[in-house]
Coordinates of C-alpha atoms and ligand atoms in Angstrom, one line a residue:
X1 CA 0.0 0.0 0.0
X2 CA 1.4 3.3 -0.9
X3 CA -0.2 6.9 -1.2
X4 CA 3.1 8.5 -2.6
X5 CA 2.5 10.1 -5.5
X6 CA 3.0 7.8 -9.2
X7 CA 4.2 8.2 -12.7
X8 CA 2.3 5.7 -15.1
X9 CA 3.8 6.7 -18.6
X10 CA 2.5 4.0 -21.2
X11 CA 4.8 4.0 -24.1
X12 CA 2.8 2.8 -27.3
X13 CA 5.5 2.1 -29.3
X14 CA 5.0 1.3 -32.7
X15 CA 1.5 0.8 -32.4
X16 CA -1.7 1.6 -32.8
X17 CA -4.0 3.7 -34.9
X18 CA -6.6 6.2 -35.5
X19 CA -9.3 3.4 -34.2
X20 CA -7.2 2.2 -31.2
X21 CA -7.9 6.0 -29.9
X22 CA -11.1 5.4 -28.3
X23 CA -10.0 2.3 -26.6
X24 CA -8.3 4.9 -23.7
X25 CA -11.7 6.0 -22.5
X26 CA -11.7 4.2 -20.0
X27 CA -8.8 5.8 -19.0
X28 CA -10.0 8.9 -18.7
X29 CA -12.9 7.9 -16.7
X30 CA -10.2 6.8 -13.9
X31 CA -8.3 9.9 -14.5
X32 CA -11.6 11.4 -13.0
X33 CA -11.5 9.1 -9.7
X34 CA -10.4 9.7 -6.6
X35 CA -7.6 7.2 -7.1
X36 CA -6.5 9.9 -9.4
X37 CA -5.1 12.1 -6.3
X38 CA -2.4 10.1 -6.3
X39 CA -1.0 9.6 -10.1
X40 CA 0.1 11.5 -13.5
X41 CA -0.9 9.8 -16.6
X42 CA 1.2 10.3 -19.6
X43 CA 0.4 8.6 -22.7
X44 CA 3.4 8.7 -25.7
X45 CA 1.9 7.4 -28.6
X46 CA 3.8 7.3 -32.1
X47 CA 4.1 10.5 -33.9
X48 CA 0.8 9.6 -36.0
X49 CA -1.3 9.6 -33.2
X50 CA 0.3 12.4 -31.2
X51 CA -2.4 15.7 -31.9
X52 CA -5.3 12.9 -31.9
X53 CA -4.0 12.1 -28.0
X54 CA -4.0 15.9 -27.5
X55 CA -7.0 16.8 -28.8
X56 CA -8.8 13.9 -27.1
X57 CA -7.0 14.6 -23.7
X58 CA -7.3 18.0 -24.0
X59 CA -10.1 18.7 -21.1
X60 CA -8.3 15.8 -19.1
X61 CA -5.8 15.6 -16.4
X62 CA -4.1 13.0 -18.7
X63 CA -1.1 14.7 -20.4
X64 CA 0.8 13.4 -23.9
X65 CA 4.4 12.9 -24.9
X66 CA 6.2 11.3 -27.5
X67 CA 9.1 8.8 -28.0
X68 CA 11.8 10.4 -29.6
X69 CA 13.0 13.6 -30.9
X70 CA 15.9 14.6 -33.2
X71 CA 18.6 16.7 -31.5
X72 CA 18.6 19.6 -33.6
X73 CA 16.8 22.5 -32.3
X74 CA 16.5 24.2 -36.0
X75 CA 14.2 22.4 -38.6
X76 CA 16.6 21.0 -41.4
X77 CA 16.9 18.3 -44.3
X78 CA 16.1 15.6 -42.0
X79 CA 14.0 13.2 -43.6
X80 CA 11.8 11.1 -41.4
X81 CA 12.5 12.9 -38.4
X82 CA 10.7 15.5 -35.7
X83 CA 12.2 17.9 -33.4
X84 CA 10.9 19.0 -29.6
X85 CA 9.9 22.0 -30.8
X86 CA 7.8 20.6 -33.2
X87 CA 6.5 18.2 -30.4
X88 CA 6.5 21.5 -27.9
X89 CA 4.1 23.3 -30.5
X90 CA 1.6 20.5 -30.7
X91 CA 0.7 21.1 -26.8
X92 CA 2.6 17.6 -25.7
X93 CA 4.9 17.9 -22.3
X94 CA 7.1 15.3 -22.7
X95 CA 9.3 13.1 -24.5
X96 CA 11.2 9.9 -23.6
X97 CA 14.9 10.2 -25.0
X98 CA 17.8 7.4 -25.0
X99 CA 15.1 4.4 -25.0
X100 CA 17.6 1.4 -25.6
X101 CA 15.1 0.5 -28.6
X102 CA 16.6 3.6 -30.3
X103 CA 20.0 3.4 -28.3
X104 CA 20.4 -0.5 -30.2
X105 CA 19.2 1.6 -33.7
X106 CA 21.9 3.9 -33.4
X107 CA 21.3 6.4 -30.8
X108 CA 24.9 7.5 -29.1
X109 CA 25.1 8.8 -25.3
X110 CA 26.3 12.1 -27.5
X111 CA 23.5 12.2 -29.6
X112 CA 21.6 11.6 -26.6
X113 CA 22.8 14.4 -24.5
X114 CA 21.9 16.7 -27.6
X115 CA 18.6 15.3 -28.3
X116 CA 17.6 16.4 -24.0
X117 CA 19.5 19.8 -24.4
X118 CA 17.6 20.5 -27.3
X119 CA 14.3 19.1 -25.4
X120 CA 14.6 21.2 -22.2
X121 CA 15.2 24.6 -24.7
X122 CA 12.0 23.6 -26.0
X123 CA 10.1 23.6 -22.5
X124 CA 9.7 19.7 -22.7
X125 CA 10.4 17.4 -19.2
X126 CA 12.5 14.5 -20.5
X127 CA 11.6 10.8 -19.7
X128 CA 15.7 9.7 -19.9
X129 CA 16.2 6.1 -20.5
X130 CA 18.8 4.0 -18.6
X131 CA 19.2 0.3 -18.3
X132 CA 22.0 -2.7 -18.5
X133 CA 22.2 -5.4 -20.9
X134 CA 22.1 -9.0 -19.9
X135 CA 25.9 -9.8 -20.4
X136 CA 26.4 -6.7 -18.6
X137 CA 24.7 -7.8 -15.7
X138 CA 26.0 -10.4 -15.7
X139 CA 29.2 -9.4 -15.4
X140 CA 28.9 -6.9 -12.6
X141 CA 28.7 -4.0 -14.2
X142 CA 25.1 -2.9 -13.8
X143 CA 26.0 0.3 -11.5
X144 CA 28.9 1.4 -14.6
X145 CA 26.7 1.4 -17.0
X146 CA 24.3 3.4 -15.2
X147 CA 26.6 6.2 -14.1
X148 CA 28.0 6.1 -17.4
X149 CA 24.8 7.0 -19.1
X150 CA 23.9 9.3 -16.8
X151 CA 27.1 11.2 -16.4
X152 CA 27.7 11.3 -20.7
X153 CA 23.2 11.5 -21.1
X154 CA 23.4 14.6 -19.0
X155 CA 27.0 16.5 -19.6
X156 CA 26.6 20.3 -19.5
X157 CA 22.2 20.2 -18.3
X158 CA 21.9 22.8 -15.8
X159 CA 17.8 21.7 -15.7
X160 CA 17.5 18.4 -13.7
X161 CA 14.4 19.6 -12.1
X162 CA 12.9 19.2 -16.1
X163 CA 14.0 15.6 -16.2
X164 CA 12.6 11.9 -15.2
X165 CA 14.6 8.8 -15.3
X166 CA 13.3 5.4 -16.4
X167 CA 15.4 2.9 -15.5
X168 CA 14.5 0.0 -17.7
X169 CA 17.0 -3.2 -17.2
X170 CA 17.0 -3.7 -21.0
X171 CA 16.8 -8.0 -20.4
X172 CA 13.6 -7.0 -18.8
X173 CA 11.9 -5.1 -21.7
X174 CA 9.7 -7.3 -23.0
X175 CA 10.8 -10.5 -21.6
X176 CA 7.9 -10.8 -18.6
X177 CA 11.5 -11.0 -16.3
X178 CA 11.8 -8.5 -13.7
X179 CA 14.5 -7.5 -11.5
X180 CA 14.7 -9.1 -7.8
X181 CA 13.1 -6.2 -5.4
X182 CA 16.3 -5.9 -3.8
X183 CA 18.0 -5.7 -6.5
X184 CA 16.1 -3.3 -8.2
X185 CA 16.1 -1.4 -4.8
X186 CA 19.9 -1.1 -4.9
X187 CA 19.9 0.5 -8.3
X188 CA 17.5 2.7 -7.9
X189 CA 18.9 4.1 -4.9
X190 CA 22.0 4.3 -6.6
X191 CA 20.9 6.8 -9.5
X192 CA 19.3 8.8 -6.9
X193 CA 22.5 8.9 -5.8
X194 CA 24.6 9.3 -8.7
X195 CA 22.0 12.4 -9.6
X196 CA 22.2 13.9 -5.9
X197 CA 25.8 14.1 -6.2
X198 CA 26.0 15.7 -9.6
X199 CA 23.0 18.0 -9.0
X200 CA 22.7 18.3 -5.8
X201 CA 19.3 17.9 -6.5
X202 CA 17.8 15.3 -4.3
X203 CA 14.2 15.3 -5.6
X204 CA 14.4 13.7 -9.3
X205 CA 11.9 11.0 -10.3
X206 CA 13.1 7.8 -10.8
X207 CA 10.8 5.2 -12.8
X208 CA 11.0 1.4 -13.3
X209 CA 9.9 -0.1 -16.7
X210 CA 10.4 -3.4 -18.5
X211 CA 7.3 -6.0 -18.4
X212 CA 5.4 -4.4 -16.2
X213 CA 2.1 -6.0 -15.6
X214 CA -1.0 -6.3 -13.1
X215 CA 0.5 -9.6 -11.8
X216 CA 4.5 -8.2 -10.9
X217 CA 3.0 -5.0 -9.7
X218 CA 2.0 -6.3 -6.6
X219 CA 6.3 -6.8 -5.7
X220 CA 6.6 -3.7 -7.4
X221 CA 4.8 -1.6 -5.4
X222 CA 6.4 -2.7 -2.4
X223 CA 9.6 -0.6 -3.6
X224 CA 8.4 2.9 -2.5
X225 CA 11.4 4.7 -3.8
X226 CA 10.4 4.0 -7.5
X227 CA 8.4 7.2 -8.7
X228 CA 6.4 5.4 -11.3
X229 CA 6.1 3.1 -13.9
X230 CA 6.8 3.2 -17.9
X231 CA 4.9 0.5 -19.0
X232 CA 5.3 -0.6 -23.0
X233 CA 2.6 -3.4 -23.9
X234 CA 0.4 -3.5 -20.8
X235 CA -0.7 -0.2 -21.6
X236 CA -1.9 -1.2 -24.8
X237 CA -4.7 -2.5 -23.0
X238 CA -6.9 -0.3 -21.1
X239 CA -7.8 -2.9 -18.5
X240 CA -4.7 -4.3 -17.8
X241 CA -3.5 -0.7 -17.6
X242 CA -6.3 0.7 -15.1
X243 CA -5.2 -2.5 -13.2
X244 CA -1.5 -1.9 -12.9
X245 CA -2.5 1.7 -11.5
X246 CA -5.1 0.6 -9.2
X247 CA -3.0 -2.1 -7.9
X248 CA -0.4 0.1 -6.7
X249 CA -2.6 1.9 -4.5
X250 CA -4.4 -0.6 -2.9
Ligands
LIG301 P1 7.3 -3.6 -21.8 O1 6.5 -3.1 -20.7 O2 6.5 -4.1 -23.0 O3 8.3 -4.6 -21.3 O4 8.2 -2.4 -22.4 C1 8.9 -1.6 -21.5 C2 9.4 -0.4 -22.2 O5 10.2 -0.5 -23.1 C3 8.7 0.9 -21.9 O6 9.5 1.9 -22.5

């Protein structure tokens, strides 16, 4: 049982589509409870879907962000590609940067850093991405990697207070496997630490993702230092969504 206040970002990935859009009503209904008190809703659809989510959630408490952004701040001959200000103008607050989805496509802690620079000029709060592989588990070197991303994800940000992390083991994305709680305790008390030190900011938000799902949230919950939850496939589904979030507080 916990009444601290949660993150539930549900990151849509690379799906869904105009008609999937009214399956979140549901959603809003809770967003109207009292359960609500206690948690921010973000919903990061792809790009298609993104003025749809903030048209639709426009009278709502529910707020809209989106999954990447390019790192230049200027528009350019970037085919394919959006900017935060482009994301800032159509009324969405967020945007996750350095997911290891786009970190294994090519993303480097460089390009990174520049992509969250450019995002907190454009008045967006970042949803940063951390996590270890397997073999780098494995070996030990969970807490490197994570200082490693930090320190080279945020070189030269002055605005922390702007910024969440996620930290999202990357063996646990999609794989139904979750970290041990004490584990998972451990290295998230680390990053706080890591980001106290550099910032000497001690209130950052730190989020767990990586197979969340109504059944696992039940250990989950019991780790009241994690801030909130970015959830990939579960929140695809409204129910299992609404479950996950009323399961934390119960
Ligand atoms: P799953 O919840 O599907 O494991 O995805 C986690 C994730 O990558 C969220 O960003």
């Amino acid at each position: 049982m916990t009444n601290k206040y949660k993150y539930f970002v549900a990151n849509w990935k690379m799906f869904g589509d105009i008609r999937t859009i009214n399956s979140i009503n549901s959603v809003i209904r809770l967003s109207k409870s009292k359960i609500f008190i206690n948690s921010k809703i973000i919903y990061c659809p792809p790009y298609t879907l993104l003025n749809s989510f903030v048209q639709k959630l426009k009278n709502t408490k529910i707020e809209v962000g989106a999954q990447n952004c390019h790192e230049s701040k200027d528009p350019g001959p970037f085919t394919g590609f959006v900017n935060s200000k482009m994301i800032k103008n159509l009324k969405c607050k967020y945007v996750i940067i350095g997911h290891s989805e786009n970190r294994t496509n090519g993303d480097t802690d460089n390009q990174i850093n520049k992509k969250i620079q450019s995002a907190l000029k454009n008045d967006l709060t970042v949803i940063f991405c951390i996590g270890e592989k397997i073999k780098e588990k494995k070996e030990k070197k969970t807490k490197r990697v994570l200082s490693g991303q930090l320190n080279k994800g945020l070189k030269n940000i002055k605005n922390i207070k702007n910024i969440i992390i996620a930290y999202e083991p990357i063996w646990s994305i999609g794989s139904g496997l979750i970290p041990k709680n004490i584990e998972l305790l451990d290295n998230i008390l680390f990053i706080k630490n890591v980001l106290k030190k550099k910032f000497k900011y001690k209130k950052t938000k730190v989020l767990y993702g990586g197979s969340v799902n109504p059944k696992n949230i039940k250990d989950l919950r019991k780790i009241n230092q994690i801030d909130g939850f970015l959830i990939g496939g579960a929140s695809q589904k409204p129910n299992k969504f609404i479950d996950i979030i009323k399961k934390t507080f119960k």
